[in-house]
PDB file of C-alpha atoms in Angstrom:
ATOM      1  CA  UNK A  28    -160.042 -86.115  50.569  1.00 54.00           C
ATOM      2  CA  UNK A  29    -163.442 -86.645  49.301  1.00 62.00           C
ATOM      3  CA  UNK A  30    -164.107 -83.388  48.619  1.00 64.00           C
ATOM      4  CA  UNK A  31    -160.983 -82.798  46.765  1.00 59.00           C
ATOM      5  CA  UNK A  32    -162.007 -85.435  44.494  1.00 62.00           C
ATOM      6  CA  UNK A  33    -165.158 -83.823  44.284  1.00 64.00           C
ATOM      7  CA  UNK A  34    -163.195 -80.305  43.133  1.00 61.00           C
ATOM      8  CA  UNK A  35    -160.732 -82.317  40.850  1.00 58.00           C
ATOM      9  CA  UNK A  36    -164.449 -83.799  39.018  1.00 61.00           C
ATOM     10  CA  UNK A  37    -165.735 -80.590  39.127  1.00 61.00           C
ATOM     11  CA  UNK A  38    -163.014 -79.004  37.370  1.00 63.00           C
ATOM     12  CA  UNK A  39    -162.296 -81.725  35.196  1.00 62.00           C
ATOM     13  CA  UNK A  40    -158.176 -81.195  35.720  1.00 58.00           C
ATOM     14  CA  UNK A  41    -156.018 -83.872  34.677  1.00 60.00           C
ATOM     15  CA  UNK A  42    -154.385 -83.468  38.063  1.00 60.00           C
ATOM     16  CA  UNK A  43    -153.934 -85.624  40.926  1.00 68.00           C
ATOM     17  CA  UNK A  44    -154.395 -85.138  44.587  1.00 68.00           C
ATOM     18  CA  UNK A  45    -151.478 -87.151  46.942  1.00 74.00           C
ATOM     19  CA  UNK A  46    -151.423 -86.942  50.664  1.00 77.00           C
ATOM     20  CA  UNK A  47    -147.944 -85.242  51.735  1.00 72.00           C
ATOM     21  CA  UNK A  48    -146.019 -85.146  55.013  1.00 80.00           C
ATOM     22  CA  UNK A  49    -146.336 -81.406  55.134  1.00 81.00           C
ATOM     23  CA  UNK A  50    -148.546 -78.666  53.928  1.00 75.00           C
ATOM     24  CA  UNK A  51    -147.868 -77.775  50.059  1.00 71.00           C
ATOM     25  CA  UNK A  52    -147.374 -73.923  49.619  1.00 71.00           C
ATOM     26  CA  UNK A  53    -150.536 -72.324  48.106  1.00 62.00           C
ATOM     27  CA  UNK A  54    -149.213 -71.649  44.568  1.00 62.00           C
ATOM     28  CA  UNK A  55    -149.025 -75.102  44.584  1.00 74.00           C
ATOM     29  CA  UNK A  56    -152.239 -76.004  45.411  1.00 80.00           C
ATOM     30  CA  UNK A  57    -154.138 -75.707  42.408  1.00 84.00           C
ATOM     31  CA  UNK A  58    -157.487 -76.599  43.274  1.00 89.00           C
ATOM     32  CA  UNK A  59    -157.727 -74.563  46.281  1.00 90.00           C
ATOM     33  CA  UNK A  60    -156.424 -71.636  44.224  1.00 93.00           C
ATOM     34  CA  UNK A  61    -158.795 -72.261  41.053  1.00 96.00           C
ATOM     35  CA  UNK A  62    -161.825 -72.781  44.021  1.00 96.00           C
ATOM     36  CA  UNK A  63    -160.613 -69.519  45.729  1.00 96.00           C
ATOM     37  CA  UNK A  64    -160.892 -67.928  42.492  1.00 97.00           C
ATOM     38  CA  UNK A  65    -164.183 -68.866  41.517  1.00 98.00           C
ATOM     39  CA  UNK A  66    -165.449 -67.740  44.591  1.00 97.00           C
ATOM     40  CA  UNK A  67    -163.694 -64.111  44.727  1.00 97.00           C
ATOM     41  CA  UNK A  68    -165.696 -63.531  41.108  1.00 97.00           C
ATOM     42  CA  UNK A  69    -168.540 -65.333  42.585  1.00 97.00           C
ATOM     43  CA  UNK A  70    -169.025 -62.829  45.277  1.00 95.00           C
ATOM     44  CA  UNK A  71    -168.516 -59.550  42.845  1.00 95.00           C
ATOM     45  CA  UNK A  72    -171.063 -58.048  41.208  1.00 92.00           C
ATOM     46  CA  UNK A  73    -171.998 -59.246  37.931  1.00 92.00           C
ATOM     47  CA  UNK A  74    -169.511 -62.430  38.812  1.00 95.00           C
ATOM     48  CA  UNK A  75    -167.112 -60.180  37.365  1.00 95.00           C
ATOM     49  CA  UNK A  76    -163.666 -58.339  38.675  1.00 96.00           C
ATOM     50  CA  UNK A  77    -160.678 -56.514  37.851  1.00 96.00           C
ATOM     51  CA  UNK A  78    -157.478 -58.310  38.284  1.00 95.00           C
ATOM     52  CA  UNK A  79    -156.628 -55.780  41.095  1.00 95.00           C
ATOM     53  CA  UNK A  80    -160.006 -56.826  42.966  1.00 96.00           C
ATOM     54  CA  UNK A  81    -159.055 -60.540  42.767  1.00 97.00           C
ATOM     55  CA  UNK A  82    -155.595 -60.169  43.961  1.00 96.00           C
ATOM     56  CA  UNK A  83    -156.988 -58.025  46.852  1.00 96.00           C
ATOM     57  CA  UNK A  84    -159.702 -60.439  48.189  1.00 96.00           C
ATOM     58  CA  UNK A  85    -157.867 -64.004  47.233  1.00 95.00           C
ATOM     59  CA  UNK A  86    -155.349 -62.827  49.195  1.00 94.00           C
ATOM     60  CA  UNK A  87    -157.260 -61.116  52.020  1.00 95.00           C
ATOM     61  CA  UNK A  88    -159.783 -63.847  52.184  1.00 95.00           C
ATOM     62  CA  UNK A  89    -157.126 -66.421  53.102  1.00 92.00           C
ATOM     63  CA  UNK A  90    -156.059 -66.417  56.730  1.00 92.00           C
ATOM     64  CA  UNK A  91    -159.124 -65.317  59.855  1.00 96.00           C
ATOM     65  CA  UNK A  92    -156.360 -62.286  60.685  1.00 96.00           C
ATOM     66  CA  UNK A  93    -156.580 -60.356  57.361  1.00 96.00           C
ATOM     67  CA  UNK A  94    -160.485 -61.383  57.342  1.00 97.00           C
ATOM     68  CA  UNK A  95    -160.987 -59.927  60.369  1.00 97.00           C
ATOM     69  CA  UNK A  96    -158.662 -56.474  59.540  1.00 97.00           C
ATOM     70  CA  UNK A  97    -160.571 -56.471  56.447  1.00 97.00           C
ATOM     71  CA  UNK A  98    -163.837 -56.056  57.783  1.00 97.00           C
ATOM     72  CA  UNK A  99    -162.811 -53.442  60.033  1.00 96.00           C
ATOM     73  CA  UNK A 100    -161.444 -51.064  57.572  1.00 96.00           C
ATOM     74  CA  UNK A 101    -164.249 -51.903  55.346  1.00 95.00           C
ATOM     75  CA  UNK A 102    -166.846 -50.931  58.760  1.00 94.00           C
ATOM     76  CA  UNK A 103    -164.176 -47.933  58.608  1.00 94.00           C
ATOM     77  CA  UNK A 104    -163.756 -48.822  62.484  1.00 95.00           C
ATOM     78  CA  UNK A 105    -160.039 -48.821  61.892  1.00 95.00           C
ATOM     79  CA  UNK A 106    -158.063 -47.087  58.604  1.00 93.00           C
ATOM     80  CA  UNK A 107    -156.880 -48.750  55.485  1.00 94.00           C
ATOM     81  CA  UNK A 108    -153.425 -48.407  56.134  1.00 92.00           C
ATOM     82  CA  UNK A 109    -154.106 -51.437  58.486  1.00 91.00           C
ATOM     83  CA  UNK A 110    -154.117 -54.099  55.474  1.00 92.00           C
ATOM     84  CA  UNK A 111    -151.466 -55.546  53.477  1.00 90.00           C
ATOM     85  CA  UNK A 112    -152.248 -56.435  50.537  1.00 90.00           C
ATOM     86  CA  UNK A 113    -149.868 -58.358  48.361  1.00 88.00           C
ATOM     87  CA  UNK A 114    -150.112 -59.513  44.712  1.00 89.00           C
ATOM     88  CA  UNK A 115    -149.982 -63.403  44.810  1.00 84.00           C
ATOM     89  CA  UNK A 116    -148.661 -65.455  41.618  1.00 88.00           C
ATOM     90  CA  UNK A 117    -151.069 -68.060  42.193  1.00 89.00           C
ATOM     91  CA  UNK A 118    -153.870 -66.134  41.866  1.00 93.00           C
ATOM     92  CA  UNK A 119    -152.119 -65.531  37.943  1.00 92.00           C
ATOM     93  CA  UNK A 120    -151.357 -69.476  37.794  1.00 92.00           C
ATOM     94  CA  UNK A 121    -155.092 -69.956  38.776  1.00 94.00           C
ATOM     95  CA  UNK A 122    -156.618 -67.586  36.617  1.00 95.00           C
ATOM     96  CA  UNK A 123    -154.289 -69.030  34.144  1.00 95.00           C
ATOM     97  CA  UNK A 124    -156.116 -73.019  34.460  1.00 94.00           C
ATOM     98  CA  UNK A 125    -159.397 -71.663  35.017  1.00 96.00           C
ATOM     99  CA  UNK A 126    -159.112 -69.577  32.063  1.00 97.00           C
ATOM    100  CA  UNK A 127    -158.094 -73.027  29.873  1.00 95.00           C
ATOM    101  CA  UNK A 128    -160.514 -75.044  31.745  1.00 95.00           C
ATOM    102  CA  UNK A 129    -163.324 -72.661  30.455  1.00 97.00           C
ATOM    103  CA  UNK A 130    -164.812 -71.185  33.947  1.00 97.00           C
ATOM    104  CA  UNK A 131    -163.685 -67.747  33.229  1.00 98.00           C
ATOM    105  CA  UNK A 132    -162.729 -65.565  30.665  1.00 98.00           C
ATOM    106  CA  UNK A 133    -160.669 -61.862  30.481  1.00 96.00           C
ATOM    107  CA  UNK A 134    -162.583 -59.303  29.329  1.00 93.00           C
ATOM    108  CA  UNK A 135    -160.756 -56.484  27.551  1.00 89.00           C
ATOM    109  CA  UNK A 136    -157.852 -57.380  29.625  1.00 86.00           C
ATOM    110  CA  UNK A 137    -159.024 -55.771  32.345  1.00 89.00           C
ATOM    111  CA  UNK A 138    -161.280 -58.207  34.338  1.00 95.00           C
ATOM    112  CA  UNK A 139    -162.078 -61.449  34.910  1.00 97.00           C
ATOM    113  CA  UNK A 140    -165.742 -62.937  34.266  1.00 98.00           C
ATOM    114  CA  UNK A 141    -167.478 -66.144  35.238  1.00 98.00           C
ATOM    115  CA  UNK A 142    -168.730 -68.148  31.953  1.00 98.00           C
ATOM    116  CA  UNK A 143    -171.804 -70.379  32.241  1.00 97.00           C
ATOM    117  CA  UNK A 144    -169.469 -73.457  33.753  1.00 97.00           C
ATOM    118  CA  UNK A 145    -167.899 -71.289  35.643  1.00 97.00           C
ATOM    119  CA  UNK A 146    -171.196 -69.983  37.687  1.00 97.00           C
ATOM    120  CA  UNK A 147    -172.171 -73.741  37.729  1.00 97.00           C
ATOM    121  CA  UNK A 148    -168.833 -74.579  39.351  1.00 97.00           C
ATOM    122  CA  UNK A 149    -169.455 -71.300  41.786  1.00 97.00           C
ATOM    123  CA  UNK A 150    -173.187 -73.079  42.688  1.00 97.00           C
ATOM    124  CA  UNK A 151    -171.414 -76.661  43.404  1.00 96.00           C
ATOM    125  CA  UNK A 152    -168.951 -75.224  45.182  1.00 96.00           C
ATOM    126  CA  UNK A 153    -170.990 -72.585  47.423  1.00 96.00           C
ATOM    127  CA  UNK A 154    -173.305 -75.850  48.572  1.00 95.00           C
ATOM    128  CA  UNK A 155    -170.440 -78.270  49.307  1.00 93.00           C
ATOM    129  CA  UNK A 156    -168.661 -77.792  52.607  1.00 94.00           C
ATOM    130  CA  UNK A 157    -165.361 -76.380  51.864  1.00 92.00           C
ATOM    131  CA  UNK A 158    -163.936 -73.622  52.296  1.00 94.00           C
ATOM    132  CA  UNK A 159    -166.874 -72.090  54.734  1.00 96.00           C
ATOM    133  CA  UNK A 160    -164.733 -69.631  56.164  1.00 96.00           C
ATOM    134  CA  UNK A 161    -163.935 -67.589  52.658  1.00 96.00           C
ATOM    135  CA  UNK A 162    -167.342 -68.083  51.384  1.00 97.00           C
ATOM    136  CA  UNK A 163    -168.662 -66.448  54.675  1.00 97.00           C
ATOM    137  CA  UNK A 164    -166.405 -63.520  54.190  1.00 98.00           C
ATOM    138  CA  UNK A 165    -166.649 -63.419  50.582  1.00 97.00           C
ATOM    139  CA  UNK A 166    -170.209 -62.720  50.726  1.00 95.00           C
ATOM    140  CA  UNK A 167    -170.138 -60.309  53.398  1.00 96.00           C
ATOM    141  CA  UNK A 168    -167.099 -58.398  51.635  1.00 96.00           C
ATOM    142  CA  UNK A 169    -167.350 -59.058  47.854  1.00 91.00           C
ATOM    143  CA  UNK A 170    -170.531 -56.427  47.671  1.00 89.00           C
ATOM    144  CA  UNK A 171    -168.724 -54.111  49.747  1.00 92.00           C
ATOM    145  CA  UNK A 172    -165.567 -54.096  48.445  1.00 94.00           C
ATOM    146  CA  UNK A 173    -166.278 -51.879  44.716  1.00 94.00           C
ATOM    147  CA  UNK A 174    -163.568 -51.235  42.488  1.00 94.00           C
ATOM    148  CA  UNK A 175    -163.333 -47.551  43.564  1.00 95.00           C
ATOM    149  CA  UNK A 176    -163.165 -48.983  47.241  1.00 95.00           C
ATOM    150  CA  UNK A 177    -160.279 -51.318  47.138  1.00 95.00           C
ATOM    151  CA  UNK A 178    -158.864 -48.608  44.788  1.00 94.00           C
ATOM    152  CA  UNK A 179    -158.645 -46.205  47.429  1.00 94.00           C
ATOM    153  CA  UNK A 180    -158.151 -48.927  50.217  1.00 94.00           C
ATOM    154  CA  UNK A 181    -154.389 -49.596  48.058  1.00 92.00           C
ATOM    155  CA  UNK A 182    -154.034 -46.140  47.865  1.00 90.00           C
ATOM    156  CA  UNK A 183    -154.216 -46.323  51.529  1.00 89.00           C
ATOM    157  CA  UNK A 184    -156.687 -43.129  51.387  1.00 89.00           C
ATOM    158  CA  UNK A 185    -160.169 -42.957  53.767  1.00 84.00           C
ATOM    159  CA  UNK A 186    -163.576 -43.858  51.853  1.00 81.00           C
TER     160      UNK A 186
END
C-alpha cells in the first residue's frame, strides 16, 4: 500500500487507492497502467515508441507466460506465430492520464515520448521496488524489440 501511495505522489493524480475484496481488472487500475506505461517508453530507445510498440510490450510484459514466449521468439528459438498480441484499452486510458498529467506527449500522432517529468517519474519508479518483474523484462526486451521487429513479429513473419 505504501508504494501505491508513493505512485499516486509521484503522479500527482487526484485518485484514491481503496483495498477491495477482489482483484480490480487492469483497465481499472490506473496507476499500474500509467506505471506500466512509463516503463514500456522507458525501455525504448530514445524513451520514445509507436503506439503499436506500446500496445505490444504493455501487454506482453504483463503475465511471466507471454514474458517468457516473448523472449523466445525474440532469441528466434521458437517462431512469432507463438505470441498473441492483443490491443488493450487501458494502455489508450493510460496514455490518455499520462498524457494530461504531463509525463508524455504524442508526437506527430504516431508515437509516444517521455517529457522531462516523465523520465523523472521513469528514474523513481525504476529504483522503487515495484513491478521488478516488467522492469527486468522491459530492459532485456525494450532494446530488442525495434519497430521493424515487432512489425514483422504482428505480421507473424521470421526476422
Amino acid at each position: 500500500m505504501t508504494e501505491a501511495r508513493t505512485l499516486r505522489g509521484l503522479l500527482r493524480g487526484g485518485f484514491t487507492v481503496s483495498a477491495r475484496p477482489q482483484p480490480l481488472p487492469g483497465d481499472l487500475r490506473l496507476g499500474w497502467g500509467v506505471a506500466l506505461l512509463i516503463l514500456v517508453l522507458g525501455a525504448s530507445r530514445g524513451q520514445r515508441a509507436s503506439i503499436q510498440k506500446i500496445h505490444f510490450l504493455a501487454h506482453l510484459a504483463r503475465v511471466k507466460a507471454t514474458r517468457e514466449q516473448t523472449r523466445a521468439v525474440l532469441k528466434r528459438t521458437i517462431g512469432p506465430q507463438a505470441l498473441s498480441v492483443r490491443v488493450e484499452p487501458w494502455v489508450n486510458r493510460a496514455m490518455a492520464f499520462a498524457i494530461a498529467e504531463g509525463v508524455a506527449v504524442m508526437r506527430d500522432g504516431k508515437a509516444a515520448v517521455l517529457t522531462d517529468a516523465g523520465r523523472a517519474v521513469y528514474r523513481d519508479l525504476v529504483a522503487m521496488p515495484i513491478l521488478d518483474e516488467e522492469k527486468t523484462f522491459l530492459a532485456e526486451v525494450g532494446p530488442r524489440a525495434t519497430e521493424k521487429v515487432i512489425e514483422q513479429i504482428m505480421k507473424m513473419e521470421q526476422f
